[in-house]
Every structure is written in structure tokens, then in C-alpha cells.
Coordinates of C-alpha atoms in Angstrom, one line a residue:
M1 CA 85.4 40.9 116.5
N2 CA 86.8 39.7 113.2
A3 CA 90.0 41.4 111.9
K4 CA 89.5 43.5 108.8
T5 CA 90.6 41.8 105.6
P6 CA 93.1 43.4 103.2
E7 CA 90.4 44.0 100.7
T8 CA 88.2 45.8 103.3
I9 CA 91.1 48.0 104.3
A10 CA 91.8 48.7 100.7
G11 CA 88.2 49.8 100.2
E12 CA 88.5 52.2 103.1
I13 CA 91.7 53.7 101.7
L14 CA 90.0 54.3 98.3
S15 CA 87.2 56.0 100.0
A16 CA 89.6 58.3 102.0
M17 CA 91.5 59.1 98.8
R18 CA 88.4 60.6 97.1
S19 CA 88.6 63.7 99.3
G20 CA 91.9 64.5 97.7
D21 CA 93.6 65.1 101.1
N22 CA 97.0 63.7 102.0
R23 CA 98.0 63.1 98.3
T24 CA 101.2 64.3 96.8
R25 CA 100.9 67.5 94.7
P26 CA 103.3 69.1 92.3
V27 CA 105.8 71.6 93.7
T28 CA 106.5 74.7 91.8
L29 CA 110.3 75.1 91.8
T30 CA 112.1 78.3 92.5
A31 CA 115.8 79.2 92.1
I32 CA 118.0 76.6 93.8
D33 CA 120.1 77.9 96.8
H34 CA 123.5 76.2 96.5
D35 CA 124.6 77.5 99.9
K36 CA 122.3 75.1 101.7
Y37 CA 122.1 71.3 102.2
F38 CA 120.1 69.1 99.8
L39 CA 120.6 66.1 102.1
P40 CA 121.7 65.4 105.7
P41 CA 125.5 64.6 105.6
E42 CA 124.9 61.3 107.5
Y43 CA 123.0 60.0 104.4
T44 CA 126.2 60.1 102.4
Q45 CA 129.1 57.6 102.1
L46 CA 132.1 59.8 102.9
Y47 CA 130.5 60.9 106.2
Y48 CA 131.5 57.5 107.6
S49 CA 135.0 57.5 106.2
P50 CA 138.2 59.0 107.8
V51 CA 138.7 61.3 104.9
W52 CA 135.6 63.3 105.9
A53 CA 137.8 65.0 108.5
D54 CA 140.1 66.3 105.8
L55 CA 137.3 68.1 103.9
D56 CA 136.4 71.7 104.8
S57 CA 132.8 72.9 105.1
S58 CA 132.5 74.0 101.5
H59 CA 133.7 70.6 100.2
R60 CA 131.4 68.8 102.5
L61 CA 128.4 70.9 101.4
R62 CA 129.2 70.4 97.7
Y63 CA 129.7 66.6 98.2
T64 CA 126.3 66.2 100.1
Q65 CA 124.6 68.2 97.3
L66 CA 126.1 65.9 94.6
Y67 CA 125.3 62.8 96.7
A68 CA 121.7 64.1 97.0
L69 CA 121.4 64.1 93.2
R70 CA 122.6 60.5 93.2
T71 CA 120.0 59.7 96.0
N72 CA 117.2 61.1 93.9
E73 CA 118.4 59.0 91.0
V74 CA 118.2 55.9 93.1
I75 CA 114.6 56.7 94.0
M76 CA 113.9 57.4 90.3
L77 CA 115.5 54.1 89.3
F78 CA 113.2 52.1 91.5
E79 CA 110.1 54.2 90.8
R80 CA 110.6 54.0 87.1
Y81 CA 112.0 50.5 86.5
L82 CA 111.1 48.3 89.5
V83 CA 107.6 49.7 89.8
E84 CA 107.0 49.4 86.1
A85 CA 108.1 45.8 86.2
I86 CA 106.4 44.4 89.4
L87 CA 103.2 46.3 89.9
P88 CA 101.4 45.2 86.7
P89 CA 101.8 41.5 87.5
I90 CA 100.8 42.1 91.1
A91 CA 97.7 43.9 89.9
A92 CA 96.9 41.0 87.6
R93 CA 97.2 38.5 90.5
L94 CA 94.9 40.7 92.6
G95 CA 92.4 40.6 89.8
Q96 CA 92.6 36.8 89.7
L97 CA 92.0 36.8 93.5
Q98 CA 88.9 39.0 93.0
M99 CA 90.2 41.9 95.1
P100 CA 89.0 44.9 93.1
S101 CA 89.8 47.6 95.7
L102 CA 93.4 46.5 96.3
Y103 CA 93.7 46.0 92.5
Q104 CA 92.7 49.6 92.0
L105 CA 95.0 50.9 94.7
V106 CA 98.0 49.2 93.0
L107 CA 97.1 50.7 89.6
T108 CA 96.8 54.1 91.2
M109 CA 100.1 53.6 92.9
L110 CA 101.7 52.9 89.5
H111 CA 100.4 56.2 88.1
E112 CA 101.5 58.1 91.2
E113 CA 105.0 56.7 91.0
H114 CA 105.2 58.1 87.4
D115 CA 104.4 61.6 88.9
H116 CA 107.0 61.2 91.6
D117 CA 109.7 60.3 89.0
E118 CA 108.9 63.4 87.1
A119 CA 109.2 65.6 90.2
F120 CA 112.7 64.2 91.1
V121 CA 113.8 64.6 87.5
A122 CA 112.8 68.3 87.6
L123 CA 114.5 68.8 90.9
N124 CA 117.8 67.4 89.7
Q125 CA 117.6 69.3 86.5
A126 CA 116.9 72.6 88.3
S127 CA 119.8 71.9 90.8
R128 CA 122.5 71.0 88.2
P129 CA 121.3 71.6 84.7
D130 CA 124.9 71.1 83.5
L131 CA 124.8 67.4 84.5
Y132 CA 121.2 66.6 83.4
Q133 CA 121.0 68.1 79.9
A134 CA 121.1 64.7 78.1
T135 CA 120.2 62.2 80.8
D136 CA 118.0 61.7 83.9
F137 CA 120.7 59.4 85.4
F138 CA 124.1 61.0 85.6
F139 CA 125.5 59.0 88.6
F140 CA 123.4 55.8 88.3
P141 CA 122.8 55.0 84.6
P142 CA 120.5 52.0 84.4
S143 CA 122.7 49.4 82.7
P144 CA 121.4 46.5 80.6
E145 CA 122.1 44.3 83.7
V146 CA 119.8 46.5 85.8
R147 CA 117.1 46.5 83.2
R148 CA 117.3 42.7 82.9
L149 CA 117.3 42.3 86.7
T150 CA 114.1 44.4 87.1
A151 CA 112.4 42.6 84.2
T152 CA 113.3 39.3 86.0
M153 CA 111.8 40.6 89.2
G154 CA 108.7 41.5 87.3
W155 CA 108.4 37.9 86.2
L156 CA 109.2 36.5 89.6
A157 CA 106.7 38.9 91.3
R158 CA 103.9 36.5 90.4
W159 CA 105.2 34.1 93.0
C160 CA 108.1 35.7 95.0
A161 CA 107.9 38.4 97.6
H162 CA 111.4 39.9 97.4
P163 CA 110.6 42.4 94.7
L164 CA 107.9 43.8 96.9
W165 CA 110.2 43.8 99.9
L166 CA 112.7 45.8 98.0
L167 CA 110.1 48.4 96.9
F168 CA 108.8 48.6 100.5
F169 CA 112.3 49.3 101.8
I170 CA 113.0 52.0 99.3
E171 CA 109.6 53.7 99.9
E172 CA 109.9 53.7 103.6
S173 CA 113.5 54.9 103.4
S174 CA 112.3 57.9 101.4
L175 CA 110.0 58.8 104.3
A176 CA 112.9 58.7 106.7
L177 CA 114.9 61.0 104.4
A178 CA 112.2 63.6 104.3
R179 CA 111.8 63.4 108.1
D180 CA 115.5 63.8 108.7
L181 CA 115.7 66.7 106.2
A182 CA 113.0 68.5 108.2
I183 CA 114.8 67.7 111.5
L184 CA 118.1 69.1 110.1
D185 CA 116.3 72.3 109.0
R186 CA 114.5 72.7 112.3
Q187 CA 117.6 72.1 114.4
Q188 CA 119.4 75.0 112.5
G189 CA 116.7 77.5 112.7
G190 CA 114.9 76.7 109.5
D191 CA 117.7 77.9 107.3
A192 CA 119.9 74.9 106.7
V193 CA 118.1 72.9 104.0
E194 CA 117.4 74.0 100.4
P195 CA 113.7 75.0 100.3
N196 CA 112.9 73.2 97.0
W197 CA 114.5 70.0 98.2
L198 CA 112.7 70.1 101.5
A199 CA 109.4 70.8 99.8
V200 CA 109.7 68.0 97.1
H201 CA 110.8 65.4 99.6
L202 CA 108.1 66.3 102.2
E203 CA 105.4 66.4 99.5
H204 CA 106.6 62.9 98.3
T205 CA 105.7 61.5 101.7
H206 CA 101.9 62.0 101.3
D207 CA 101.7 59.2 98.7
E208 CA 104.5 57.1 100.1
R209 CA 102.9 56.7 103.5
R210 CA 99.9 55.2 101.8
H211 CA 102.1 53.1 99.5
T212 CA 103.8 51.4 102.4
L213 CA 100.4 50.4 103.8
I214 CA 99.4 49.1 100.3
D215 CA 102.7 47.1 100.2
R216 CA 101.7 45.4 103.4
L217 CA 98.2 44.6 102.2
V218 CA 99.7 43.1 99.0
F219 CA 102.1 41.0 101.0
D220 CA 99.3 39.6 103.1
S221 CA 97.1 38.9 100.1
C222 CA 99.7 37.5 97.7
Y223 CA 102.7 36.2 99.5
A224 CA 102.0 35.3 103.1
H225 CA 101.3 31.7 102.3
R226 CA 104.2 30.9 100.0
G227 CA 105.7 27.4 100.1
A228 CA 109.0 26.6 101.8
A229 CA 111.0 26.4 98.5
T230 CA 109.8 29.8 97.4
R231 CA 110.6 31.3 100.8
R232 CA 114.2 30.1 100.6
L233 CA 114.6 31.5 97.1
D234 CA 113.1 34.8 98.2
A235 CA 115.6 35.1 101.1
W236 CA 118.6 34.3 98.9
L237 CA 117.6 36.7 96.1
F238 CA 116.7 39.5 98.6
S239 CA 120.0 39.2 100.4
R240 CA 121.8 39.4 97.1
A241 CA 119.8 42.4 96.0
L242 CA 120.4 44.3 99.2
K243 CA 124.2 43.7 99.1
A244 CA 124.3 44.9 95.5
I245 CA 122.5 48.1 96.5
L246 CA 124.2 48.8 99.9
F247 CA 127.8 47.7 99.4
P248 CA 129.9 50.5 97.7
R249 CA 132.0 49.5 94.7
A250 CA 135.1 51.1 93.1
R251 CA 133.2 51.8 89.9
G252 CA 129.8 52.5 91.5
A253 CA 127.6 55.5 91.8
G254 CA 129.4 56.6 95.0
A255 CA 132.7 56.7 93.2
R256 CA 131.1 58.7 90.4
V257 CA 130.0 61.3 93.0
V258 CA 133.6 61.6 94.1
E259 CA 134.7 62.1 90.5
Q260 CA 132.2 64.9 90.0
L261 CA 133.3 66.4 93.3
I262 CA 136.9 66.6 92.0
R263 CA 135.7 68.1 88.7
D264 CA 133.8 70.7 90.8
C265 CA 136.7 71.1 93.2
P266 CA 140.0 70.3 91.4
E267 CA 142.0 71.0 94.6
L268 CA 140.7 67.7 95.9
A269 CA 142.3 65.6 93.2
G270 CA 145.1 64.4 95.5
L271 CA 142.4 62.7 97.7
R272 CA 140.7 60.8 94.8
T273 CA 142.4 57.4 95.6
T274 CA 141.9 57.8 99.3
M275 CA 138.2 58.7 99.0
I276 CA 137.4 55.8 96.7
Q277 CA 139.3 53.3 98.7
E278 CA 137.6 54.4 101.9
I279 CA 134.2 54.3 100.2
V280 CA 134.7 50.7 99.1
A281 CA 135.8 49.8 102.7
L282 CA 132.4 50.9 104.0
G283 CA 131.0 47.5 103.2
D284 CA 132.6 46.4 106.5
N285 CA 131.5 49.4 108.5
P286 CA 128.5 48.7 110.7
D287 CA 127.7 52.3 111.3
F288 CA 127.5 52.9 107.5
L289 CA 125.4 49.8 106.9
A290 CA 123.0 50.9 109.7
S291 CA 122.7 54.3 108.1
V292 CA 121.2 52.7 104.9
L293 CA 119.1 49.9 106.4
S294 CA 118.0 49.8 110.0
Q295 CA 114.9 49.6 112.1
R296 CA 115.1 53.4 112.7
L297 CA 115.0 54.1 108.9
A298 CA 112.4 51.5 107.9
P299 CA 110.5 50.3 111.0
R300 CA 107.4 49.0 109.1
A301 CA 109.6 47.1 106.6
W302 CA 111.8 45.8 109.4
K303 CA 108.6 44.5 111.1
L304 CA 107.5 42.8 108.0
F305 CA 110.9 41.3 107.4
H306 CA 110.8 39.8 110.9
R307 CA 107.5 38.1 110.1
C308 CA 109.4 36.1 107.5
P309 CA 111.8 33.5 109.3
E310 CA 113.6 32.9 106.0
L311 CA 115.1 36.4 106.4
N312 CA 116.8 35.5 109.7
T313 CA 120.0 35.0 107.7
L314 CA 120.3 38.8 107.2
A315 CA 121.6 38.8 110.8
N316 CA 124.8 37.2 109.4
W317 CA 125.9 40.4 107.7
L318 CA 123.4 43.2 108.6
P319 CA 124.3 44.9 111.9
G320 CA 121.4 45.1 114.3
Y321 CA 119.2 42.5 112.5
A322 CA 118.1 40.0 115.1

């Protein structure tokens, strides 16, 4: 029996979508409960640093809530800027390849990501209206460099796979986050996680599961047969992008979370230098690196990466990649 082609699978997905089931729907937000977690602590940076032991439970809770806002901003950044840059040229290429079903799925994905962006903006605004009166990006403002980088990725997406790899990784990581929020809530009797946060992140998964399948179909259709030179360029650019995202910096978004924690809790001012130094040091911490990119968090992306021998060099710095 012949294996199904990406275009055949895309057609089946389109047919299944017409029922309206398993699609992300808007969540009507209620009052935010600031006595509950927005994010599992192990998804934060300070959790992996020695100073975590010096914080009491109220400080840890506030820090994880602030870090959750920053995490939503990261998802928004990719869904707003990276998606806007890379999906239109990918759709154009699929049109040239005469793959109408997969072309339509990519365009639908683009519209769905706009809706997801709006949901995370609303959640952050409801959670901390004082921080989000004038901006959607308090901790992670998209700099001109970020905008230029995403624009460049959009241009390169005509030939290179690394922009799609990056999107795939972010989308599958968001599935892991929703799963682990639900696990945390279940483990503590259904009363640990803020209900709006749990609802928005779980609802987000309905589209994202389908998007990760679309990502794989696009890879097989557009990038699986790249030449050797393009593969080497992809590997180099992808490794650079991952390090820029994963390795904390003294002036990065993680440090901005610490600064806001101190504004919220001035009694922690004496720990400012220690917290930022220990965050920067996490670039050499294998447990921290595994917490942001591992097979457990992104098994489908991991499997796709291992189909690409040019990515074997990730093992030089990414723990557990072999």
C-alpha cells in the first residue's frame, strides 16, 4: 500500500475541520485569582538557581506569575512576528507546487495564530493591567533587531527550513506547557492553577496540535530535499537562533522579570545582583537547558530534528541531544 502524500493528508485535515470540532474557541475571562499559579515553577529561570531557596512561598508565587506573563509574550512574539513573516512565502511556495489543500491549511493557520495572539494579549491585560496599559510586550519588547531577524527569516523561508523548525519548536512547547499546567492543577486537588490561565492554555492546544502536524507536512513538501549547502546554512542559523532564545542575558527578558519582582516586592532589592548573576549562569546549567528544549517537551520536533543530520552539531551544547 502506498503511503499517503502530504497533500492527501492535508485534504483529510481540511475535511475534519469542517465539523468545527477540536478547534480553539475564545475564552470568556473572569476575575484573575492572584493567589494561584499562572505557570509551573519549573518553567521559570530562578527555579534552577541557588537563590530560589532564599525566596519564600509568596515571592515564588509572584515570580512565577510575572514569568508567566513573559512566557505569554514569547508565544505572542512568535505568533505575531515570525508567523506573519514565514507563512505567506511558505503558502506561495505550496501554490507553486500545486498543493491546494496544504496551501489552504497554511493560510488558515495564519488566521488562527492572529486569534491566539489576541487571547494571550487579553489574558496578560486581565492579569496585570498596570503593566499592559500601553504595550502588549512589557518584558519582551520586539526590538528593531528582532523585527529585522523575523523579516530575514521570512525571506529565507523560501529555501531554508530553520524558520519552520523554530515555529514547530515553539508550538509544541506550548502544548507541553498546557499539559504541565493541567498536571500541576490535578496533583494539587484542582485548586493550584489560576482557572483563566488553565482555560486559555488548554484551549490553545486544540489548534496547536493540528499546527504541528501541518508543520511536518510543510517540511516534507518544501524542505526535505534541500541541497547540502542549504542544509549547512540551516543548521548554523538554527543553532544561533536557539542560543539567542534559550541562553539568559543580563539585560534580557528574564532580568526584566526580576526587576518587576523587586518593584512588586521591594524587600528583595538586596538579592537583585545575585538573582541576575545566577540567571545569566543558567546558560551552563544542563537542567535548565533541558527544561526549555528536550525530547519530553517537544517529542515531535525532536523527531523531526533527528531526521536532519545537519543538526547533529546541537549535541555539542544541548544536553541530551544525541
